[in-house]
Amino acid sequence: MVLKFRYFSILLLIAGLLFSSCNTGVKPKEHLAEIYTAALDSIMEQDEALSHEMAFIAIDMSEFDDVDEESKQEILSYFNEKYQVDVMDATFEQLKEKGFYDPGTLSLDGVLLTIEKVEFKFNNTVFFEGTKYRSGLGAVGVEGTVHYKNNEWKTKEVKQTWMS
C-alpha cells in the first residue's frame, strides 16, 4: 500500500512538472492587440503588388469581439506608423459607403485586411485565417499562427491559401 502511494505521488509530481513547464503564465486573451497586430502585419506582407500606391489601409475589426477600444487604437496606430498611410477600422460595406470603392475599376484605392477566424491553441499559440483585399481580381487568403516566445508575440508560420 505504501509503495503504491509512493509511486502515485511520484507520478503526480512528474505530471505536474510537465504541465507547468508548458504554461508560461501568459494569457493570450490579455494580449489581443499584440496578437492581432502580428497576424494582420503578416497578412499585409503578402502579395506586395496589392499594396502598390495604396492610399489607405482599412482593418475590419467588426469581429474583434474581445478587443477593447484602446487595443483597437494600438493596432491602428501601429499600421499608421509602419506604413505611413491613413489607417481606419472599416468593413467593405463601410468603405463603399464612404466612397473608397471605385465601381468603375471594381477596386479600392487601398487595402482591406480582415481576420475571419481565430483559434486559441495550447502552448501560447493562436491560429488565424484572414484576407488582404484590393479588388475582386486582387486579393489573397492567408492562414498562420502567432506564437508567444522570448516575451513577444510573433508570427510563426504564414501561408497563402488562395489568390484571385
PDB file of C-alpha atoms in Angstrom:
ATOM      1  CA  MET A   1       0.000   0.000   0.000  1.00  0.00           C
ATOM      2  CA  VAL A   2       2.780   2.438   0.942  1.00  0.00           C
ATOM      3  CA  LEU A   3       4.671   1.523  -2.228  1.00  0.00           C
ATOM      4  CA  LYS A   4       1.602   2.209  -4.405  1.00  0.00           C
ATOM      5  CA  PHE A   5       1.108   5.573  -2.687  1.00  0.00           C
ATOM      6  CA  ARG A   6       4.773   6.474  -3.273  1.00  0.00           C
ATOM      7  CA  TYR A   7       4.543   5.588  -6.992  1.00  0.00           C
ATOM      8  CA  PHE A   8       1.298   7.519  -7.314  1.00  0.00           C
ATOM      9  CA  SER A   9       2.875  10.564  -5.612  1.00  0.00           C
ATOM     10  CA  ILE A  10       5.880  10.440  -7.940  1.00  0.00           C
ATOM     11  CA  LEU A  11       3.591  10.155 -10.957  1.00  0.00           C
ATOM     12  CA  LEU A  12       1.585  13.187  -9.819  1.00  0.00           C
ATOM     13  CA  LEU A  13       4.778  15.181  -9.285  1.00  0.00           C
ATOM     14  CA  ILE A  14       6.074  14.342 -12.770  1.00  0.00           C
ATOM     15  CA  ALA A  15       2.729  15.158 -14.382  1.00  0.00           C
ATOM     16  CA  GLY A  16       2.597  18.470 -12.520  1.00  0.00           C
ATOM     17  CA  LEU A  17       6.088  19.386 -13.664  1.00  0.00           C
ATOM     18  CA  LEU A  18       5.281  18.506 -17.275  1.00  0.00           C
ATOM     19  CA  PHE A  19       2.115  20.589 -17.293  1.00  0.00           C
ATOM     20  CA  SER A  20       3.683  23.538 -15.507  1.00  0.00           C
ATOM     21  CA  SER A  21       6.605  23.640 -17.953  1.00  0.00           C
ATOM     22  CA  CYS A  22       4.136  24.083 -20.818  1.00  0.00           C
ATOM     23  CA  ASN A  23       2.493  27.050 -19.124  1.00  0.00           C
ATOM     24  CA  THR A  24       4.456  30.298 -19.297  1.00  0.00           C
ATOM     25  CA  GLY A  25       1.830  32.143 -17.285  1.00  0.00           C
ATOM     26  CA  VAL A  26       0.864  34.272 -20.296  1.00  0.00           C
ATOM     27  CA  LYS A  27      -2.829  34.570 -21.038  1.00  0.00           C
ATOM     28  CA  PRO A  28      -3.313  35.205 -24.790  1.00  0.00           C
ATOM     29  CA  LYS A  29      -6.643  36.983 -24.311  1.00  0.00           C
ATOM     30  CA  GLU A  30      -4.802  39.642 -22.289  1.00  0.00           C
ATOM     31  CA  HIS A  31      -2.540  40.353 -25.302  1.00  0.00           C
ATOM     32  CA  LEU A  32      -5.070  40.621 -28.112  1.00  0.00           C
ATOM     33  CA  ALA A  33      -3.654  43.875 -29.522  1.00  0.00           C
ATOM     34  CA  GLU A  34      -0.224  42.274 -29.936  1.00  0.00           C
ATOM     35  CA  ILE A  35      -1.654  39.051 -31.355  1.00  0.00           C
ATOM     36  CA  TYR A  36      -3.925  40.776 -33.874  1.00  0.00           C
ATOM     37  CA  THR A  37      -1.153  43.215 -34.860  1.00  0.00           C
ATOM     38  CA  ALA A  38       1.250  40.347 -35.577  1.00  0.00           C
ATOM     39  CA  ALA A  39      -1.385  38.425 -37.539  1.00  0.00           C
ATOM     40  CA  LEU A  40      -2.553  41.460 -39.544  1.00  0.00           C
ATOM     41  CA  ASP A  41       1.011  42.537 -40.299  1.00  0.00           C
ATOM     42  CA  SER A  42       1.810  39.079 -41.652  1.00  0.00           C
ATOM     43  CA  ILE A  43      -1.257  39.359 -43.903  1.00  0.00           C
ATOM     44  CA  MET A  44      -0.156  42.835 -45.008  1.00  0.00           C
ATOM     45  CA  GLU A  45       3.221  41.431 -46.084  1.00  0.00           C
ATOM     46  CA  GLN A  46       1.553  39.026 -48.514  1.00  0.00           C
ATOM     47  CA  ASP A  47       1.423  39.879 -52.240  1.00  0.00           C
ATOM     48  CA  GLU A  48       3.144  43.253 -52.092  1.00  0.00           C
ATOM     49  CA  ALA A  49       1.715  44.199 -55.506  1.00  0.00           C
ATOM     50  CA  LEU A  50      -1.661  44.690 -53.781  1.00  0.00           C
ATOM     51  CA  SER A  51      -0.067  47.431 -51.660  1.00  0.00           C
ATOM     52  CA  HIS A  52       1.344  49.376 -54.616  1.00  0.00           C
ATOM     53  CA  GLU A  53       0.325  53.058 -54.360  1.00  0.00           C
ATOM     54  CA  MET A  54      -2.285  52.311 -51.716  1.00  0.00           C
ATOM     55  CA  ALA A  55      -3.964  55.373 -50.290  1.00  0.00           C
ATOM     56  CA  PHE A  56      -5.066  53.684 -47.051  1.00  0.00           C
ATOM     57  CA  ILE A  57      -5.226  50.520 -45.001  1.00  0.00           C
ATOM     58  CA  ALA A  58      -8.637  49.513 -43.697  1.00  0.00           C
ATOM     59  CA  ILE A  59      -8.822  46.875 -40.985  1.00  0.00           C
ATOM     60  CA  ASP A  60     -12.174  45.211 -40.471  1.00  0.00           C
ATOM     61  CA  MET A  61     -12.397  44.891 -36.688  1.00  0.00           C
ATOM     62  CA  SER A  62     -16.122  44.165 -36.649  1.00  0.00           C
ATOM     63  CA  GLU A  63     -15.438  40.581 -35.478  1.00  0.00           C
ATOM     64  CA  PHE A  64     -12.823  41.529 -32.836  1.00  0.00           C
ATOM     65  CA  ASP A  65     -15.364  40.945 -30.059  1.00  0.00           C
ATOM     66  CA  ASP A  66     -12.930  40.685 -27.146  1.00  0.00           C
ATOM     67  CA  VAL A  67     -10.733  43.614 -28.233  1.00  0.00           C
ATOM     68  CA  ASP A  68     -11.368  46.865 -26.350  1.00  0.00           C
ATOM     69  CA  GLU A  69     -11.247  50.322 -27.960  1.00  0.00           C
ATOM     70  CA  GLU A  70      -7.803  51.123 -26.550  1.00  0.00           C
ATOM     71  CA  SER A  71      -6.368  47.951 -28.107  1.00  0.00           C
ATOM     72  CA  LYS A  72      -8.031  48.734 -31.426  1.00  0.00           C
ATOM     73  CA  GLN A  73      -6.369  52.149 -31.377  1.00  0.00           C
ATOM     74  CA  GLU A  74      -2.998  50.482 -30.670  1.00  0.00           C
ATOM     75  CA  ILE A  75      -3.455  48.304 -33.756  1.00  0.00           C
ATOM     76  CA  LEU A  76      -4.422  51.259 -35.959  1.00  0.00           C
ATOM     77  CA  SER A  77      -1.502  53.351 -34.666  1.00  0.00           C
ATOM     78  CA  TYR A  78       0.973  50.565 -35.391  1.00  0.00           C
ATOM     79  CA  PHE A  79      -0.118  50.348 -39.033  1.00  0.00           C
ATOM     80  CA  ASN A  80      -0.190  54.118 -39.433  1.00  0.00           C
ATOM     81  CA  GLU A  81       3.371  54.440 -38.146  1.00  0.00           C
ATOM     82  CA  LYS A  82       4.745  51.481 -40.089  1.00  0.00           C
ATOM     83  CA  TYR A  83       3.107  52.091 -43.484  1.00  0.00           C
ATOM     84  CA  GLN A  84       2.712  55.904 -43.372  1.00  0.00           C
ATOM     85  CA  VAL A  85      -0.807  55.920 -44.868  1.00  0.00           C
ATOM     86  CA  ASP A  86      -4.253  56.605 -43.441  1.00  0.00           C
ATOM     87  CA  VAL A  87      -5.460  53.647 -41.390  1.00  0.00           C
ATOM     88  CA  MET A  88      -9.061  53.056 -40.375  1.00  0.00           C
ATOM     89  CA  ASP A  89     -11.370  50.497 -38.827  1.00  0.00           C
ATOM     90  CA  ALA A  90     -13.915  49.766 -41.575  1.00  0.00           C
ATOM     91  CA  THR A  91     -15.799  46.930 -43.236  1.00  0.00           C
ATOM     92  CA  PHE A  92     -16.048  46.551 -47.008  1.00  0.00           C
ATOM     93  CA  GLU A  93     -19.582  47.963 -46.923  1.00  0.00           C
ATOM     94  CA  GLN A  94     -18.445  50.979 -44.915  1.00  0.00           C
ATOM     95  CA  LEU A  95     -15.643  51.612 -47.411  1.00  0.00           C
ATOM     96  CA  LYS A  96     -18.198  51.565 -50.239  1.00  0.00           C
ATOM     97  CA  GLU A  97     -20.461  53.988 -48.343  1.00  0.00           C
ATOM     98  CA  LYS A  98     -17.524  56.361 -47.751  1.00  0.00           C
ATOM     99  CA  GLY A  99     -16.616  56.348 -51.457  1.00  0.00           C
ATOM    100  CA  PHE A 100     -13.364  54.393 -51.127  1.00  0.00           C
ATOM    101  CA  TYR A 101     -14.536  51.750 -53.615  1.00  0.00           C
ATOM    102  CA  ASP A 102     -14.343  52.595 -57.318  1.00  0.00           C
ATOM    103  CA  PRO A 103     -17.250  50.877 -59.135  1.00  0.00           C
ATOM    104  CA  GLY A 104     -15.562  51.612 -62.482  1.00  0.00           C
ATOM    105  CA  THR A 105     -12.433  49.621 -61.665  1.00  0.00           C
ATOM    106  CA  LEU A 106     -14.155  47.402 -59.066  1.00  0.00           C
ATOM    107  CA  SER A 107     -11.319  48.123 -56.658  1.00  0.00           C
ATOM    108  CA  LEU A 108     -10.275  50.004 -53.551  1.00  0.00           C
ATOM    109  CA  ASP A 109      -7.703  52.793 -53.525  1.00  0.00           C
ATOM    110  CA  GLY A 110      -6.145  50.981 -50.570  1.00  0.00           C
ATOM    111  CA  VAL A 111      -6.257  47.539 -48.993  1.00  0.00           C
ATOM    112  CA  LEU A 112      -8.720  45.899 -46.643  1.00  0.00           C
ATOM    113  CA  LEU A 113      -7.361  43.448 -44.064  1.00  0.00           C
ATOM    114  CA  THR A 114      -9.705  41.021 -42.360  1.00  0.00           C
ATOM    115  CA  ILE A 115      -9.361  38.181 -39.896  1.00  0.00           C
ATOM    116  CA  GLU A 116     -12.231  35.747 -40.234  1.00  0.00           C
ATOM    117  CA  LYS A 117     -11.152  33.030 -37.821  1.00  0.00           C
ATOM    118  CA  VAL A 118      -9.105  32.928 -34.613  1.00  0.00           C
ATOM    119  CA  GLU A 119      -8.464  29.833 -32.502  1.00  0.00           C
ATOM    120  CA  PHE A 120      -6.526  29.926 -29.251  1.00  0.00           C
ATOM    121  CA  LYS A 121      -4.461  26.725 -29.075  1.00  0.00           C
ATOM    122  CA  PHE A 122      -2.402  25.250 -26.256  1.00  0.00           C
ATOM    123  CA  ASN A 123       1.166  26.347 -25.550  1.00  0.00           C
ATOM    124  CA  ASN A 124       0.508  30.047 -26.285  1.00  0.00           C
ATOM    125  CA  THR A 125      -0.218  29.579 -29.973  1.00  0.00           C
ATOM    126  CA  VAL A 126      -3.024  31.331 -31.844  1.00  0.00           C
ATOM    127  CA  PHE A 127      -4.220  30.130 -35.271  1.00  0.00           C
ATOM    128  CA  PHE A 128      -5.784  32.661 -37.650  1.00  0.00           C
ATOM    129  CA  GLU A 129      -7.283  32.943 -41.133  1.00  0.00           C
ATOM    130  CA  GLY A 130      -7.570  36.257 -42.918  1.00  0.00           C
ATOM    131  CA  THR A 131      -7.542  38.159 -46.204  1.00  0.00           C
ATOM    132  CA  LYS A 132      -5.918  41.087 -47.922  1.00  0.00           C
ATOM    133  CA  TYR A 133      -8.289  42.636 -50.456  1.00  0.00           C
ATOM    134  CA  ARG A 134      -7.689  45.269 -53.131  1.00  0.00           C
ATOM    135  CA  SER A 135     -10.198  44.135 -55.760  1.00  0.00           C
ATOM    136  CA  GLY A 136     -12.102  41.109 -56.980  1.00  0.00           C
ATOM    137  CA  LEU A 137      -9.043  40.217 -59.042  1.00  0.00           C
ATOM    138  CA  GLY A 138      -6.542  41.306 -56.418  1.00  0.00           C
ATOM    139  CA  ALA A 139      -6.898  39.518 -53.115  1.00  0.00           C
ATOM    140  CA  VAL A 140      -5.222  36.775 -51.095  1.00  0.00           C
ATOM    141  CA  GLY A 141      -6.314  34.429 -48.352  1.00  0.00           C
ATOM    142  CA  VAL A 142      -3.861  33.663 -45.572  1.00  0.00           C
ATOM    143  CA  GLU A 143      -3.622  31.313 -42.641  1.00  0.00           C
ATOM    144  CA  GLY A 144      -0.989  31.198 -39.974  1.00  0.00           C
ATOM    145  CA  THR A 145      -0.060  31.051 -36.352  1.00  0.00           C
ATOM    146  CA  VAL A 146       1.091  33.617 -33.839  1.00  0.00           C
ATOM    147  CA  HIS A 147       3.227  32.276 -31.012  1.00  0.00           C
ATOM    148  CA  TYR A 148       4.495  33.756 -27.744  1.00  0.00           C
ATOM    149  CA  LYS A 149       8.263  33.378 -27.468  1.00  0.00           C
ATOM    150  CA  ASN A 150      11.001  35.450 -25.822  1.00  0.00           C
ATOM    151  CA  ASN A 151       8.419  37.791 -24.267  1.00  0.00           C
ATOM    152  CA  GLU A 152       6.710  38.759 -27.536  1.00  0.00           C
ATOM    153  CA  TRP A 153       4.015  37.597 -29.911  1.00  0.00           C
ATOM    154  CA  LYS A 154       5.363  36.783 -33.380  1.00  0.00           C
ATOM    155  CA  THR A 155       4.042  35.013 -36.419  1.00  0.00           C
ATOM    156  CA  LYS A 156       5.471  31.547 -36.545  1.00  0.00           C
ATOM    157  CA  GLU A 157       4.084  30.242 -39.773  1.00  0.00           C
ATOM    158  CA  VAL A 158       2.094  32.021 -42.502  1.00  0.00           C
ATOM    159  CA  LYS A 159       0.981  30.785 -45.914  1.00  0.00           C
ATOM    160  CA  GLN A 160      -1.310  31.900 -48.685  1.00  0.00           C
ATOM    161  CA  THR A 161      -4.295  29.612 -49.105  1.00  0.00           C
ATOM    162  CA  TRP A 162      -5.804  31.256 -52.197  1.00  0.00           C
ATOM    163  CA  MET A 163      -5.368  34.218 -54.512  1.00  0.00           C
ATOM    164  CA  SER A 164      -7.519  35.989 -57.062  1.00  0.00           C
TER     165      SER A 164
END
